Short mmCIF file of C-alpha atoms (C1' of nucleotides) in Angstrom, two decimals:
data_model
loop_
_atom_site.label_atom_id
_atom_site.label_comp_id
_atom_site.label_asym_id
_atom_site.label_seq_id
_atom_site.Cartn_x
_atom_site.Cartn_y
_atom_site.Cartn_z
CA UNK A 2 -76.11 -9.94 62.55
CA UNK A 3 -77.61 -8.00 59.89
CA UNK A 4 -75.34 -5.17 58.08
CA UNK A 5 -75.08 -2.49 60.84
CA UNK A 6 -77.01 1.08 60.32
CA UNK A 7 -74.51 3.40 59.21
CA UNK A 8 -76.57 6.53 60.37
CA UNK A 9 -77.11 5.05 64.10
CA UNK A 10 -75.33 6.56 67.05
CA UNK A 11 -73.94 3.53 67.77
CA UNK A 12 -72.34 2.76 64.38
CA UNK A 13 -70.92 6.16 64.89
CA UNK A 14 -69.99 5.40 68.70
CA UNK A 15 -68.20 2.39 67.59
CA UNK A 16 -66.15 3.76 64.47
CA UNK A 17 -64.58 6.91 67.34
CA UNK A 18 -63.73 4.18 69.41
CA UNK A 19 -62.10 2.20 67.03
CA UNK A 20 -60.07 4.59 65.41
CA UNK A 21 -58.88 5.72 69.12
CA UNK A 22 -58.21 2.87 70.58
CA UNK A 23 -56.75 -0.32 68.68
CA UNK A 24 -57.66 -2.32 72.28
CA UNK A 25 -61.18 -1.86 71.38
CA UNK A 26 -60.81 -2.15 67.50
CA UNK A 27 -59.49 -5.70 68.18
CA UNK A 28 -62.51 -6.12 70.79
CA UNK A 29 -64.94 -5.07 68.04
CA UNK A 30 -63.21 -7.71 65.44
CA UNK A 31 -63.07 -10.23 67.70
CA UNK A 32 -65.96 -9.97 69.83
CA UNK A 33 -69.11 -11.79 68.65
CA UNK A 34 -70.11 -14.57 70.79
CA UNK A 35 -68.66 -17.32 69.28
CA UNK A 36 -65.76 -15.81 67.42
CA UNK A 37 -62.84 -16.37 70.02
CA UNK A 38 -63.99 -20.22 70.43
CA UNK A 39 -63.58 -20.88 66.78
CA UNK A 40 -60.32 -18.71 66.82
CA UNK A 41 -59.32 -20.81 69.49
CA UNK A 42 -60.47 -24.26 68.05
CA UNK A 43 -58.43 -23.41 64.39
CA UNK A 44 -55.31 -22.13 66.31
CA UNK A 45 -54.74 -26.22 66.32
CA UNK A 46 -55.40 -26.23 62.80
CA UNK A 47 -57.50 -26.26 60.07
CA UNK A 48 -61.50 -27.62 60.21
CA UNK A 49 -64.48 -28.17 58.28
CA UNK A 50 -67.42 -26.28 58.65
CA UNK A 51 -69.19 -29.70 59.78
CA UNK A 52 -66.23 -30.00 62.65
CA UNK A 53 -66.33 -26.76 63.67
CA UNK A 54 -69.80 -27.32 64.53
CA UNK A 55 -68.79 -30.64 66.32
CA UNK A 56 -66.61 -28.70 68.79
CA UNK A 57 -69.21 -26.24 69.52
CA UNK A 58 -72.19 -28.20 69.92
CA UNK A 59 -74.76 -25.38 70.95
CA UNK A 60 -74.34 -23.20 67.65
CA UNK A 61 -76.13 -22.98 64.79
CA UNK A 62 -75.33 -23.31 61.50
CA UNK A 63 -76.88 -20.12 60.95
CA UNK A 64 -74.14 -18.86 63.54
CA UNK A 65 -71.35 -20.86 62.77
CA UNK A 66 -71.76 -19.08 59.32
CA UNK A 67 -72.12 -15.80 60.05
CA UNK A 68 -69.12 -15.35 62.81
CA UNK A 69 -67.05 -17.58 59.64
CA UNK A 70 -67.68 -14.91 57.38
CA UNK A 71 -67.09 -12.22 59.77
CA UNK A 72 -64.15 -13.61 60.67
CA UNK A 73 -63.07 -14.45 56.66
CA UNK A 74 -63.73 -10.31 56.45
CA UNK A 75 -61.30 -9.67 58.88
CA UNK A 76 -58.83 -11.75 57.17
CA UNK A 77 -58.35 -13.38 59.85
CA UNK A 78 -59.50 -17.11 59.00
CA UNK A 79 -59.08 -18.52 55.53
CA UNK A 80 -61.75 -20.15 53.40
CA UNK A 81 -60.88 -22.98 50.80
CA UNK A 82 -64.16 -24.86 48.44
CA UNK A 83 -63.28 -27.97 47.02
CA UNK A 84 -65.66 -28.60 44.30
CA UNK A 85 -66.92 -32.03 45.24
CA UNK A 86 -70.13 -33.72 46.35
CA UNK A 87 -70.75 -33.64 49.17
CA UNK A 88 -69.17 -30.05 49.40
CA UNK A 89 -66.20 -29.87 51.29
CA UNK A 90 -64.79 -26.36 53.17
CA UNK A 91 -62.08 -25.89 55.35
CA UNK A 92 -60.99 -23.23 57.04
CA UNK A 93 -57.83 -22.05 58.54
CA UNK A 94 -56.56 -19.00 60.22
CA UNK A 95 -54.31 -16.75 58.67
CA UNK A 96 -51.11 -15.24 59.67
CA UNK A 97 -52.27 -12.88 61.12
CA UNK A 98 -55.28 -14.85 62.55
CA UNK A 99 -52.79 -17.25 63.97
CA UNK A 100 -51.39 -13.60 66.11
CA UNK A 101 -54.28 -13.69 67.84
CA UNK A 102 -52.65 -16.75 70.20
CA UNK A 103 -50.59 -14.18 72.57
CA UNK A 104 -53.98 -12.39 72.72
CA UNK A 105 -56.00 -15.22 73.63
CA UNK A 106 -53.54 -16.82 76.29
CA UNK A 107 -53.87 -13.85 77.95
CA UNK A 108 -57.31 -13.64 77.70
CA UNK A 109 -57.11 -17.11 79.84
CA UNK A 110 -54.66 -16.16 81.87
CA UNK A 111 -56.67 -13.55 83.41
CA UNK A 112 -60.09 -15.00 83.03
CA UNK A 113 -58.40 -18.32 85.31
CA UNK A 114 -57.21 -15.79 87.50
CA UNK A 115 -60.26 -13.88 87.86
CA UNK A 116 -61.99 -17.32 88.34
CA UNK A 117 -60.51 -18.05 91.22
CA UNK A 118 -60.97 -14.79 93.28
CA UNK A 119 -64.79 -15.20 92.87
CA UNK B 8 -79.07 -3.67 80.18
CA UNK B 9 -81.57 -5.26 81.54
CA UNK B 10 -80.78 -8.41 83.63
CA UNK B 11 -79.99 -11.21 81.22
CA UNK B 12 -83.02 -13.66 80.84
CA UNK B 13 -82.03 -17.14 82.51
CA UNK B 14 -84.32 -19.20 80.53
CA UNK B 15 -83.07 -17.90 77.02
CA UNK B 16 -80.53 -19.93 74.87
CA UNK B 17 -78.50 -17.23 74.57
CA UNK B 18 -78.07 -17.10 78.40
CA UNK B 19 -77.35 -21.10 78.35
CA UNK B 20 -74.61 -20.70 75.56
CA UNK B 21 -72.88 -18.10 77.28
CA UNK B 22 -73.38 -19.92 80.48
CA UNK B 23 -71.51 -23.19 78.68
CA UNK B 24 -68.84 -21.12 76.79
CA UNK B 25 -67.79 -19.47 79.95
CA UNK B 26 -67.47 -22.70 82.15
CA UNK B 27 -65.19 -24.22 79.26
CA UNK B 28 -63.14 -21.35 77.96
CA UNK B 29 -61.50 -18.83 79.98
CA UNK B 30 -60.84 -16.18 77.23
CA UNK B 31 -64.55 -15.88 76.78
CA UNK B 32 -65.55 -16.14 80.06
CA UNK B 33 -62.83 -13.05 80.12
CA UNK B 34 -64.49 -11.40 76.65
CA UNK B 35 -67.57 -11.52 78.53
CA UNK B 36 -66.75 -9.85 81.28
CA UNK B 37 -64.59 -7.02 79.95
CA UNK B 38 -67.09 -7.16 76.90
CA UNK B 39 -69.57 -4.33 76.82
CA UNK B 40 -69.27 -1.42 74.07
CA UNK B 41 -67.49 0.49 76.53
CA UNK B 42 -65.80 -1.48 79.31
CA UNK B 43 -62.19 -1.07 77.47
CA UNK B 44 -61.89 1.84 77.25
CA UNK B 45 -63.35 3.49 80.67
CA UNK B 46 -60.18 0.52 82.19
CA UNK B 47 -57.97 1.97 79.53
CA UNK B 48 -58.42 5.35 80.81
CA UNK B 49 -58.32 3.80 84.95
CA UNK B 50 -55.46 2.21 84.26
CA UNK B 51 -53.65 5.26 84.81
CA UNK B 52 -55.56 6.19 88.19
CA UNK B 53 -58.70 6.95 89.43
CA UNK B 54 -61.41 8.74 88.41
CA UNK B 55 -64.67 10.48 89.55
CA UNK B 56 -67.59 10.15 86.99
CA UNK B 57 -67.95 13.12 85.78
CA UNK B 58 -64.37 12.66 84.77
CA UNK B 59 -64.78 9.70 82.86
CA UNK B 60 -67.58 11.31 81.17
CA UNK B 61 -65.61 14.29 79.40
CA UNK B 62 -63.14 11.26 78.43
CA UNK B 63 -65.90 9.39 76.59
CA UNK B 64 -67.70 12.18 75.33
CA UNK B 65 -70.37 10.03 73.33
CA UNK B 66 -71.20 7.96 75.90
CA UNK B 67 -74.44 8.43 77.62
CA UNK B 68 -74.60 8.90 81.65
CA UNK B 69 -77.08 5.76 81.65
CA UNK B 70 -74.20 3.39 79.68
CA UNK B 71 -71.18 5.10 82.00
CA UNK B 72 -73.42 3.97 85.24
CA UNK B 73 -74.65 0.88 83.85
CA UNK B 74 -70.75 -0.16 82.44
CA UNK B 75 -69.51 0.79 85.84
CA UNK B 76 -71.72 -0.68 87.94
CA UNK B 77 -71.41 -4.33 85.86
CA UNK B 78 -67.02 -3.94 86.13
CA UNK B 79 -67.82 -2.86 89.96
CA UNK B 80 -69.94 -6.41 90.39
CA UNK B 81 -67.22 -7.95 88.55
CA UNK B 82 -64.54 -7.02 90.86
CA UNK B 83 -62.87 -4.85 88.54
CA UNK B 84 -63.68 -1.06 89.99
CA UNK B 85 -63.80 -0.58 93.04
CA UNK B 86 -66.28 2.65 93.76
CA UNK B 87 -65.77 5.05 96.82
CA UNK B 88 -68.38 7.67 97.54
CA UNK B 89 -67.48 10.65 99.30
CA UNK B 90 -70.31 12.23 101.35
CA UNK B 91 -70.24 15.67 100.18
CA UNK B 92 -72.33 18.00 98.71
CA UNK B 93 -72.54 17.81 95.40
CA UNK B 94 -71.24 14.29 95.35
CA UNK B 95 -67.87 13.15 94.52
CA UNK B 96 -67.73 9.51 93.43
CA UNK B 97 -64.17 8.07 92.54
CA UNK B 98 -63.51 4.63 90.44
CA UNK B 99 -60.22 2.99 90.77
CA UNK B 100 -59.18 -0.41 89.46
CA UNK B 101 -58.76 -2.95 91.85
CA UNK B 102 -55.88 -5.43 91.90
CA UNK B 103 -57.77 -8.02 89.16
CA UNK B 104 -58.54 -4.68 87.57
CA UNK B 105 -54.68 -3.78 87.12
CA UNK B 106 -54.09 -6.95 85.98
CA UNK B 107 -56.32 -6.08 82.69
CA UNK B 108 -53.01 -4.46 81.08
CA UNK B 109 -51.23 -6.99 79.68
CA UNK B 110 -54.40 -8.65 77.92
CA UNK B 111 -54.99 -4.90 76.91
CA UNK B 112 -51.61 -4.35 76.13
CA UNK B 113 -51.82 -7.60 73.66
CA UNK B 114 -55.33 -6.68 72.12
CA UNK B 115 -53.46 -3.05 71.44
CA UNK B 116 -50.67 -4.53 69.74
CA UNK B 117 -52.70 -6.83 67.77
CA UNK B 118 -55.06 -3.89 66.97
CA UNK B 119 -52.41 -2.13 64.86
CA UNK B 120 -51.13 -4.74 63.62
CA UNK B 121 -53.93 -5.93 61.92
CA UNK B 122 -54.98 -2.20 61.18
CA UNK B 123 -51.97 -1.48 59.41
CA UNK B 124 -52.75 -4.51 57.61
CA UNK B 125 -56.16 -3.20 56.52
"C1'" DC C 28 -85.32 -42.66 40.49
"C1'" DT C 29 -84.67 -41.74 45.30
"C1'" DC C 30 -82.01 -40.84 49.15
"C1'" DA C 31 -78.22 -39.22 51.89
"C1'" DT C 32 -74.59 -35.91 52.58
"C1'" DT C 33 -72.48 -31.17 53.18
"C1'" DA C 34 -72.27 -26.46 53.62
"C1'" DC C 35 -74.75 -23.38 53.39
"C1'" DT C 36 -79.24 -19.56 52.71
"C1'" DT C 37 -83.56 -17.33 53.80
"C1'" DA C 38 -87.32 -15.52 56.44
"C1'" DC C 39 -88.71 -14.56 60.71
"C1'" DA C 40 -88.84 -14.26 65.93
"C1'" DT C 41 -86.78 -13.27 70.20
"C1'" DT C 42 -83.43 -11.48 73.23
"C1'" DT C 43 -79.90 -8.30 74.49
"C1'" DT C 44 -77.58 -4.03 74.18
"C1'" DT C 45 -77.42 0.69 73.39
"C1'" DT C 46 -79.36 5.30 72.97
"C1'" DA C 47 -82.70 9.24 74.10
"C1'" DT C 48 -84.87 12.10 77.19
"C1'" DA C 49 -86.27 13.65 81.29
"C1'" DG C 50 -86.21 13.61 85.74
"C1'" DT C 51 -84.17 13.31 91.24
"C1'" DA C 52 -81.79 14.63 95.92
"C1'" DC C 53 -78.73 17.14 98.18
"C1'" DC C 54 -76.52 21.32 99.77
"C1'" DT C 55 -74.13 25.68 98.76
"C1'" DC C 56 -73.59 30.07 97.26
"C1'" DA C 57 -75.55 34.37 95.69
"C1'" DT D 11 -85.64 32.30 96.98
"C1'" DG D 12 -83.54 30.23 93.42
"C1'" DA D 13 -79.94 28.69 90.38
"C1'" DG D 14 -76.17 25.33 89.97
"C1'" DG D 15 -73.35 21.40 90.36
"C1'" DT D 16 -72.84 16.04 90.80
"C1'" DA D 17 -73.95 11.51 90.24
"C1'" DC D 18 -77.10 9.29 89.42
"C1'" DT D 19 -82.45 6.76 88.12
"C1'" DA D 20 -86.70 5.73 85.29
"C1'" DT D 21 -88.84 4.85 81.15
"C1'" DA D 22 -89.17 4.14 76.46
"C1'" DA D 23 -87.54 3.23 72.05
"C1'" DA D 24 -84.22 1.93 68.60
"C1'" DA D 25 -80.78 -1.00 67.01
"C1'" DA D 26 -77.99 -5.04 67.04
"C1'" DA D 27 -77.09 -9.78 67.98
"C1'" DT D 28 -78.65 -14.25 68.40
"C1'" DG D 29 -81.83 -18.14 67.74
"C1'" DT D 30 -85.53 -21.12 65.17
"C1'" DA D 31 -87.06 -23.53 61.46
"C1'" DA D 32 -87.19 -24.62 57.05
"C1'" DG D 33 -85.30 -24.78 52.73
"C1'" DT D 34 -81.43 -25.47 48.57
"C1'" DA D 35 -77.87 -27.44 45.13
"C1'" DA D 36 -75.15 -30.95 43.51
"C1'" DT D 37 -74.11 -35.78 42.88
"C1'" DG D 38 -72.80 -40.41 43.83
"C1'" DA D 39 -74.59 -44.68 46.08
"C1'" DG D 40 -78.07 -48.02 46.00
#
DNA sequence: CTCATTACTTACATTTTTTATAGTACCTCA
DNA sequence: TGAGGTACTATAAAAAATGTAAGTAATGAG
C-alpha cells in the first residue's frame, strides 16, 4: 500500500469517480481488504492493536497497520498511545466511523441474500 | 484480471473473510474499480455497451468487458445479445442486481456525509 | 544483565488489478 | 471494393495491494 502515483491513469480514474459519485468515494475509503472487518469488529467497541489481530487471525501486523492508519486518515477510527511499557494502543471508531453501521448491515443483508441464490 | 491464483494467501484470506462476513463477501463482489458505478448507472435500466462506455468515459473497453463479465458470473447483469449486424448487446440488472440500491443508497449517503466532513 | 512484552517499522517479494495498444468478425451501405 | 460501426479479444506492461521476514524501542520482572 505504498503512497499512490499521482500522475497514473488510475489515480486520475479514481479521483473522477470519486468526486462523481459519493457511492464509490465511500467504496474507495472503505475498501481495502481488511478494512470493513476491523470496522465491523470496533463497531462493538474499542480494541488494542494486539486484539484486533486476535479477531483476524490471518493478517499481518504489517496489514493490520497499514488499513489502521488508513482508516485513522479517514477519520474514521480513533487512535489513543498510552505511554507505558509494554506500549498500549487502542483504537475506536469515531462518530462518524460508528455511521458506517447502516452501511455495513446492508452490506450483509445483501451479501446473505446473495448467498443463498448461489 | 487474470483468474485469481488459488494457492496464494491472498486468495485463502479472501476465501476465509468471505465465508465469515457477509459485508465483505458483498465488498468483494461489488468491489472492482468500476463495478459501482456501471450498477449505478443500470439501476435506472438497461444498457448496451457502447452505452455504458460514453457514461464512463475513462474506462477502457478491456475493464468495461472484464467488470461486466465478473457482475454477469455473479448474478448481477444479466447480458442479452441480439443477433444483428453490427451487434447490439444489452445489460440489465437482474433481481439480486436491483436489490444493490439500498446498500448503494447507504454508501451514497455516507459518502457525503463524510465528504462534507472532509 | 537478560528476557519478555507490545505495537509497531523497514526492506523486499509476490500477487492482483488496471491500463495501453492493437487487433478481430460480421454485415451493410455507398 | 472498401469504409464503418459494434462489441468484443489478445498481449504486454505498469501500478497498486498484499504478504514475508526480520528488525526496533522502551522498561519492568526476574
Amino acid at each position: 500500500m505504498s503512497a499512490i502515483k499521482k500522475s497514473s491513469t488510475n489515480f486520475a480514474n479514481k479521483q473522477a469517480l470519486a468526486d462523481e459519485c459519493p457511492e464509490v468515494y465511500a467504496a474507495l475509503i472503505i475498501g481495502g481488504q481488511w478494512a470493513l472487518v476491523i470496522c465491523s469488529w470496533l463497531l462493538n467497541g474499542k480494541l488494542r492493536f494486539g486484539e484486533l489481530k486476535k479477531k483476524l487471525p490471518n493478517i499481518t501486523e504489517r496489514m493490520l497497520t497499514l488499513q489502521l492508519r488508513k482508516l485513522e486518515e479517514n477519520k474514521i477510527v480513533k487512535r489513543t498511545v498510552y505511554a507505558e511499557v509494554p506500549p498500549r494502543v487502542e483504537y475506536e471508531l469515531t462518530e462518524i466511523g460508528y455511521d458506517l453501521r447502516p452501511v455495513i448491515m446492508q452490506l450483509e443483508l445483501w451479501g446473505n441474500k446473495h448467498k443463498e441464490l448461489i
